[in-house]
Backbone as a printed PyTorch tensor [residue, N CA C, xyz], in Angstrom:
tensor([[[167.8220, -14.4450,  36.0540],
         [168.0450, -13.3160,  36.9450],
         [168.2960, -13.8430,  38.3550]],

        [[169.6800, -12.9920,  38.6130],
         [169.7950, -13.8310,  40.2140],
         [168.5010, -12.9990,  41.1250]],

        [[168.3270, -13.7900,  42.1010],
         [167.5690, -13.2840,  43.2920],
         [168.2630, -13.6960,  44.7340]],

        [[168.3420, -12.8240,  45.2310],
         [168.9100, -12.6890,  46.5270],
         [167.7510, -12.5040,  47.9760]],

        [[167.9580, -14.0020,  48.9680],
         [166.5620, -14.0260,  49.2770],
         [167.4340, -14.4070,  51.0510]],

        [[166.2730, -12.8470,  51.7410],
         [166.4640, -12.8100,  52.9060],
         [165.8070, -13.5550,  53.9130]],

        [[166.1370, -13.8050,  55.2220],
         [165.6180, -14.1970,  56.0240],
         [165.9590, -13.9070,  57.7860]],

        [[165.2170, -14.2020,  58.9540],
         [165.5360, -13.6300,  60.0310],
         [165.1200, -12.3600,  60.8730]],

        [[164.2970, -11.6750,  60.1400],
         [164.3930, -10.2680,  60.7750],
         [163.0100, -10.4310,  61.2860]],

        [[162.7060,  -9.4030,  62.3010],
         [161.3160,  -9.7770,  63.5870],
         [161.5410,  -9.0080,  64.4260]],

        [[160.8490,  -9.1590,  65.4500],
         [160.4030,  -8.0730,  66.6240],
         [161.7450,  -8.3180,  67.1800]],

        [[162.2080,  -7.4580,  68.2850],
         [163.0020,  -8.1380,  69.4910],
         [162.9090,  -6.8330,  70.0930]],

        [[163.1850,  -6.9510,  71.5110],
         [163.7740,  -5.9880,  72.4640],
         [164.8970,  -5.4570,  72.5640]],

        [[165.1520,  -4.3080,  72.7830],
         [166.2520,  -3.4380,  72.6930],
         [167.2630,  -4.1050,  74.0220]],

        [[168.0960,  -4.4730,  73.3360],
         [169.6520,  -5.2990,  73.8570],
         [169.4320,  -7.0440,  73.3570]],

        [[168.4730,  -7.3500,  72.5190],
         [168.4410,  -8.2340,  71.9610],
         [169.4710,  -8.5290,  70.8980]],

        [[169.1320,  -9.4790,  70.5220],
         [169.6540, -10.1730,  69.0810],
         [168.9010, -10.8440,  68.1010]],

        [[169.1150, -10.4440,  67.1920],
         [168.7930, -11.1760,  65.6660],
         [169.7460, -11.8300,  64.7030]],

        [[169.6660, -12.5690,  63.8570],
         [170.6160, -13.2840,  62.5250],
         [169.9340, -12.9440,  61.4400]],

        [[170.7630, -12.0210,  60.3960],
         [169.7860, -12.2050,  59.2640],
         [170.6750, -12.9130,  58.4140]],

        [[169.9030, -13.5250,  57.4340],
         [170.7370, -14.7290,  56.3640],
         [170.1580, -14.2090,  55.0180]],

        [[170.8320, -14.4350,  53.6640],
         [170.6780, -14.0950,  52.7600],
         [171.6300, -15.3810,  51.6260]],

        [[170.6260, -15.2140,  50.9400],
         [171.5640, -16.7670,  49.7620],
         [171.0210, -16.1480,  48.4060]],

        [[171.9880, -16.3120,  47.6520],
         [171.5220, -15.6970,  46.7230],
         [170.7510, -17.4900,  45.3870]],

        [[170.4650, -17.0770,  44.5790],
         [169.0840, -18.8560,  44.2090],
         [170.0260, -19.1180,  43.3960]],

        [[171.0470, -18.0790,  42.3870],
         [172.0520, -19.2820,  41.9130],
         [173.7790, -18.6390,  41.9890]],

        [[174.5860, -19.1270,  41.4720],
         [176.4110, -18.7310,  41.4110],
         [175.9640, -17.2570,  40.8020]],

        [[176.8140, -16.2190,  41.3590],
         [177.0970, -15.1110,  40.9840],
         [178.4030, -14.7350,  40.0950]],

        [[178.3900, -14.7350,  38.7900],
         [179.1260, -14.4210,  37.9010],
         [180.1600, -13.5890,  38.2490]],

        [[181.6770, -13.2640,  38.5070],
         [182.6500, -12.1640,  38.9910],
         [181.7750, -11.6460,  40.4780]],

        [[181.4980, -12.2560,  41.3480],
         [180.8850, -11.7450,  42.6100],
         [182.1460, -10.6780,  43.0140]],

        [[181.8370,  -9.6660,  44.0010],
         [183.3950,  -8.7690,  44.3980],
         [182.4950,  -8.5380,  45.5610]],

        [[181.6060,  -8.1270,  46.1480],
         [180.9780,  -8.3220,  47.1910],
         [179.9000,  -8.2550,  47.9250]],

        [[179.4460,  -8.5330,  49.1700],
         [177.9410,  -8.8890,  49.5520],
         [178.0150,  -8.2450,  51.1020]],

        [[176.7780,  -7.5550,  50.9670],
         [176.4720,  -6.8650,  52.2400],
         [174.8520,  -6.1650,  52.7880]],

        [[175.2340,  -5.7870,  53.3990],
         [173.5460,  -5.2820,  54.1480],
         [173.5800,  -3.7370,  54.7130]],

        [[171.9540,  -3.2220,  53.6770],
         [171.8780,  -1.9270,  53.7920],
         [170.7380,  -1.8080,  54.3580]],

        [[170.1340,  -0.8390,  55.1710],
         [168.8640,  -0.7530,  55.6180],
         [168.4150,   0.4350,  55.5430]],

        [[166.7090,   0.6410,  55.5240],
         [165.9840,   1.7890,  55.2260],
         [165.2820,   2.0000,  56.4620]],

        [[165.0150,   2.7690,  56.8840],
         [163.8240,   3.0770,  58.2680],
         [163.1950,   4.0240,  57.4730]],

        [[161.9620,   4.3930,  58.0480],
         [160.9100,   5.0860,  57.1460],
         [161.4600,   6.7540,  57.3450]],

        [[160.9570,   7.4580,  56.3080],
         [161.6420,   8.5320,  56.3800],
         [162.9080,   8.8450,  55.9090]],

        [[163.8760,   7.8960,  55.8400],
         [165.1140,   7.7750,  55.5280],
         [165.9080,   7.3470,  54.3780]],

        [[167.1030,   7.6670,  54.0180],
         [167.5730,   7.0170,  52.7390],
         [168.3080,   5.7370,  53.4330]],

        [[168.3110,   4.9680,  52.0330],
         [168.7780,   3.7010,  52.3360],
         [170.4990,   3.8350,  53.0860]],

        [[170.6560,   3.3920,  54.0970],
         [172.3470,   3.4600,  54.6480],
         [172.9940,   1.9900,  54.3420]],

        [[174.1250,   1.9610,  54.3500],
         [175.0850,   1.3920,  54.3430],
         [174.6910,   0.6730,  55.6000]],

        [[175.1820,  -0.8840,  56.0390],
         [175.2000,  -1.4050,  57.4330],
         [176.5940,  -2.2070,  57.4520]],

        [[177.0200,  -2.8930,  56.4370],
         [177.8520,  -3.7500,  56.3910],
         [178.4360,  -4.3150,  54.9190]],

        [[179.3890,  -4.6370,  54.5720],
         [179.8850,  -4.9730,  53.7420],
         [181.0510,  -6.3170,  53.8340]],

        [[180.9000,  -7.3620,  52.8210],
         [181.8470,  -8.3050,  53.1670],
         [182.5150,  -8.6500,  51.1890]],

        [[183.8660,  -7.9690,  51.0810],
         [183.6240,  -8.5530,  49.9540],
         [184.6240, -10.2850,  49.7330]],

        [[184.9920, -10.3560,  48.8080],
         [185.3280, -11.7030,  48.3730],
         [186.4900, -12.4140,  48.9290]],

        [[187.6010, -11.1250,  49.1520],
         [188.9510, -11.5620,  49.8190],
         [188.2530, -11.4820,  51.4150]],

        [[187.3460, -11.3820,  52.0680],
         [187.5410, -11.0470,  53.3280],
         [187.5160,  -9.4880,  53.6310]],

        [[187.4830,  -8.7410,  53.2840],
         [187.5580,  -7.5610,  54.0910],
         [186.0190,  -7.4110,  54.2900]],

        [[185.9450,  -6.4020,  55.3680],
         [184.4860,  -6.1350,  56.1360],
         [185.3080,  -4.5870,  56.3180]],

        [[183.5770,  -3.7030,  56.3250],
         [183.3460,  -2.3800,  56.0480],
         [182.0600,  -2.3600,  56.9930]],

        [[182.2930,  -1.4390,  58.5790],
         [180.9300,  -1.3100,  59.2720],
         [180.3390,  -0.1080,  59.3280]],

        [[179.1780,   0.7500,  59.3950],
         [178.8410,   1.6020,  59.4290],
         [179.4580,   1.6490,  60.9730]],

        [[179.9490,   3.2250,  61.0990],
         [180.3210,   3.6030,  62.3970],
         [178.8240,   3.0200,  63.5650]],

        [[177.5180,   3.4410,  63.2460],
         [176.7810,   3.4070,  64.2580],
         [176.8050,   1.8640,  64.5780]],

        [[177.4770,   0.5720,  64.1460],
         [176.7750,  -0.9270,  64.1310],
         [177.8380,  -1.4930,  64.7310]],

        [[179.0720,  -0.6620,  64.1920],
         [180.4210,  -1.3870,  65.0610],
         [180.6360,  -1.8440,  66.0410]],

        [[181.1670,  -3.1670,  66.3300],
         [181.3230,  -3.8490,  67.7330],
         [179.8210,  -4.1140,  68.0620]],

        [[179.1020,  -3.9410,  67.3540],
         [177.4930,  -5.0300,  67.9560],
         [176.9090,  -5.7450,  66.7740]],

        [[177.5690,  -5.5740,  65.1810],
         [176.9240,  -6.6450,  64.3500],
         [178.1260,  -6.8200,  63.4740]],

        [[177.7810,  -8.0310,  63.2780],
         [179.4010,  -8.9050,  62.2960],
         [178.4880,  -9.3720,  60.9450]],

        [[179.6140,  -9.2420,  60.4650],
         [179.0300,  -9.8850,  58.8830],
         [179.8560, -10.6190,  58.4340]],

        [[179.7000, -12.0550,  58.3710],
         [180.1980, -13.3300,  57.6430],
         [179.8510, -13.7800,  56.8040]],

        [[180.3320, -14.5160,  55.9720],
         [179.8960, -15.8580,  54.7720],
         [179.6410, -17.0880,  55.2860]],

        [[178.6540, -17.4990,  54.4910],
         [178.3030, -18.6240,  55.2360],
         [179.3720, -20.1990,  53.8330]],

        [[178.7330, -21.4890,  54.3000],
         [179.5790, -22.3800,  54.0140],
         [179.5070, -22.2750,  52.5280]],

        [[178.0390, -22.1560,  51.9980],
         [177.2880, -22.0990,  50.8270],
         [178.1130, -20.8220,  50.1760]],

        [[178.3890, -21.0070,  49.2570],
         [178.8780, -19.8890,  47.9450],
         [177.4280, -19.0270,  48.2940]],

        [[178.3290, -17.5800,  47.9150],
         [176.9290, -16.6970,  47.9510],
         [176.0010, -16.4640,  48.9430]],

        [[176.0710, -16.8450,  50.2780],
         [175.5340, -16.8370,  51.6700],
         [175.9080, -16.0960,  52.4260]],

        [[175.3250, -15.1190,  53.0290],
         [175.9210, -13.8300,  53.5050],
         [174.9880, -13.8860,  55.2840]],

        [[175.6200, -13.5840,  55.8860],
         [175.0260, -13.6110,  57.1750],
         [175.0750, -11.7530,  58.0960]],

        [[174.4060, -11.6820,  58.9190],
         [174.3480, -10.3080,  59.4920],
         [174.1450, -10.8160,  60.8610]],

        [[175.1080, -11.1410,  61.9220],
         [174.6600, -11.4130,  63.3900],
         [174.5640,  -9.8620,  64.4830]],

        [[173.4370,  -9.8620,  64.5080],
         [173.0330,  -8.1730,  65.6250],
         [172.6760,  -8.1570,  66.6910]],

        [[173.5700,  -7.9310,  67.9510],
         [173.6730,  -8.2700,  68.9000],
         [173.0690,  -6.3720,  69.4740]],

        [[173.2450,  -6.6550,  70.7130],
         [172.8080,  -5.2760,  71.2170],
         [171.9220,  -4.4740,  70.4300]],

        [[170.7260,  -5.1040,  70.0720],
         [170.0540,  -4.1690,  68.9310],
         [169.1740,  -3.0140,  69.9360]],

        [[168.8240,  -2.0810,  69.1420],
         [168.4900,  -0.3890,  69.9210],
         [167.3230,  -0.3290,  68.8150]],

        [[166.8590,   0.5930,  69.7290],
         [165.1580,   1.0180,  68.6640],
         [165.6090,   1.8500,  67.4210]],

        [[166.7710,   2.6200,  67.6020],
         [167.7340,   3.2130,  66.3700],
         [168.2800,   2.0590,  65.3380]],

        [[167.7930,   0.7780,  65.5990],
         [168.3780,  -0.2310,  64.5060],
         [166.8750,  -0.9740,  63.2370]],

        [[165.5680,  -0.1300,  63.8040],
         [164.5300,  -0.1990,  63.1550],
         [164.6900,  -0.1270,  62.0290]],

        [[164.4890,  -0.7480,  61.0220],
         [164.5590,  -0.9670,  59.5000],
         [164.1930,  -1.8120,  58.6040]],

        [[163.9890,  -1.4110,  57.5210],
         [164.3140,  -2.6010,  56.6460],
         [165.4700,  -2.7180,  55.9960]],

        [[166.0550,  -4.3000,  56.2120],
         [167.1970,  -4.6120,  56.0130],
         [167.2260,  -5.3520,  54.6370]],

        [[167.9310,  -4.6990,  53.5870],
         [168.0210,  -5.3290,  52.3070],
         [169.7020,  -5.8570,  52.2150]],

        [[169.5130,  -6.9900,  51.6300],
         [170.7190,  -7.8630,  50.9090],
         [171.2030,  -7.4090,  49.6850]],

        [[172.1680,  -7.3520,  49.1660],
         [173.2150,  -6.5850,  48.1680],
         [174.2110,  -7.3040,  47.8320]],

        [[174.0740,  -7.6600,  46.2430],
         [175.3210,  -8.0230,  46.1030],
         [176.4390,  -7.1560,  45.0890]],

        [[176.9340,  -6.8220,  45.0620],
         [178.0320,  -6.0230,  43.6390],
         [179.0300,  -7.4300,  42.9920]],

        [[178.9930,  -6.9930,  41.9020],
         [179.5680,  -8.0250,  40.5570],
         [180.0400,  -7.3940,  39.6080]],

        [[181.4370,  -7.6080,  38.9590],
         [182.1760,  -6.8380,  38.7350],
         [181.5670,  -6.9310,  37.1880]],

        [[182.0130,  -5.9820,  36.1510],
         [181.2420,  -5.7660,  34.5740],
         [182.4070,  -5.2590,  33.7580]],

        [[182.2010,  -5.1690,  32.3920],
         [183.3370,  -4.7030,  31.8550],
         [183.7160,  -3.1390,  32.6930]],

        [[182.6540,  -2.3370,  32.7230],
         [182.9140,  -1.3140,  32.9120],
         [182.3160,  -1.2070,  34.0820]],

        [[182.5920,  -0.8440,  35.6510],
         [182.1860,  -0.6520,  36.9820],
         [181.1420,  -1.5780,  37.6160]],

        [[180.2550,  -1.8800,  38.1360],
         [180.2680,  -2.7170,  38.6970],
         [178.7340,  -3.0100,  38.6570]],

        [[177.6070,  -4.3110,  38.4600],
         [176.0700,  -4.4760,  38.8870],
         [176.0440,  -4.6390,  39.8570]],

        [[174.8850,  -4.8160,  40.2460],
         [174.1720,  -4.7020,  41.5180],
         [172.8650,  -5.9890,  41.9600]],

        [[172.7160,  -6.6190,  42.5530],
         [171.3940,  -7.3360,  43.2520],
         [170.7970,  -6.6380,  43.9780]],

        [[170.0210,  -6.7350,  44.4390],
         [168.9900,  -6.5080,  45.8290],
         [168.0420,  -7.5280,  45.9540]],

        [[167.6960,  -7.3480,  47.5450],
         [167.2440,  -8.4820,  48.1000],
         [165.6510,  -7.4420,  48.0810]],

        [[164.3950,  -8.1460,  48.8570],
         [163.5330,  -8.0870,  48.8500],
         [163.2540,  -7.1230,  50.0420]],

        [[164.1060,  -7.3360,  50.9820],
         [163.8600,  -6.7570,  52.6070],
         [163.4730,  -7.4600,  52.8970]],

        [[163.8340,  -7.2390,  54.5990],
         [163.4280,  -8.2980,  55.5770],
         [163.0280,  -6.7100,  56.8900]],

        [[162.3350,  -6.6870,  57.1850],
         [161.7810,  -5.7650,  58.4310],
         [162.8140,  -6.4700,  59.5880]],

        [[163.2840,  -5.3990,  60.3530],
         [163.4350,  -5.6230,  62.2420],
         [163.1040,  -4.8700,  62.6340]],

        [[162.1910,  -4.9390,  63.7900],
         [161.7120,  -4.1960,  64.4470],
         [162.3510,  -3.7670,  66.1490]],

        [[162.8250,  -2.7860,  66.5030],
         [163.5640,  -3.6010,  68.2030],
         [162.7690,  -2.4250,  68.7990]],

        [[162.0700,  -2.9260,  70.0910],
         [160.9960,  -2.2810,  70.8410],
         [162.1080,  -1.5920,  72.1150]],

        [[161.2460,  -0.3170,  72.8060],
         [162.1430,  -0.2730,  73.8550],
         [161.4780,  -0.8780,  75.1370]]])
């Protein structure tokens, strides 16, 4: 069973920055793509970012122009850089991968990683 294992997330101050990193422990079979969703309490899980295999990236309107999502060198390494973070970016941030199947598509999840941004 793959596992997809986060790292990076912590306190910071509002107009801070964080990196979150995510690797998944082994090769992902038909990978199609990898991204980051987050929960704040109270809330359903949202969308934050998406990167799939050719390159395309997908941002939630609220994150645009303050967090990027890259691949890292490592197969399967997914990065989240969050710049200008706001007390509205409180969450837990889970790792995701989608993999394509005969018929539509599986799924990973990561463990969460908490950020916290103070005002």
């Amino acid at each position: 069973q793959v596992q997809l294992v986060e790292s990076g997330g912590g306190l910071v101050q509002a107009g801070g920055s964080l990196r979150l990193s995510c690797a998944a422990s082994e090769s992902i079979f038909s990978l199609n793509t990898m991204g980051w969703y987050r929960q704040a309490p109270g809330k359903q899980r949202e969308l934050v970012a998406t990167l799939t295999t050719d390159g395309y990236t997908n941002y939630a309107d609220s994150v645009k122009g303050r967090f990027t999502i890259s691949r890292g060198n490592a197969k399967n390494t997914v990065y989240l850089q969050m710049n200008s973070l706001k007390p509205e970016d409180t969450a837990v941030y889970y790792c995701n991968a989608d993999y394509k199947v005969l018929v539509g598509f599986g799924r990973y999840w990561g463990q969460g990683t908490q950020v916290t941004v103070s005002s």
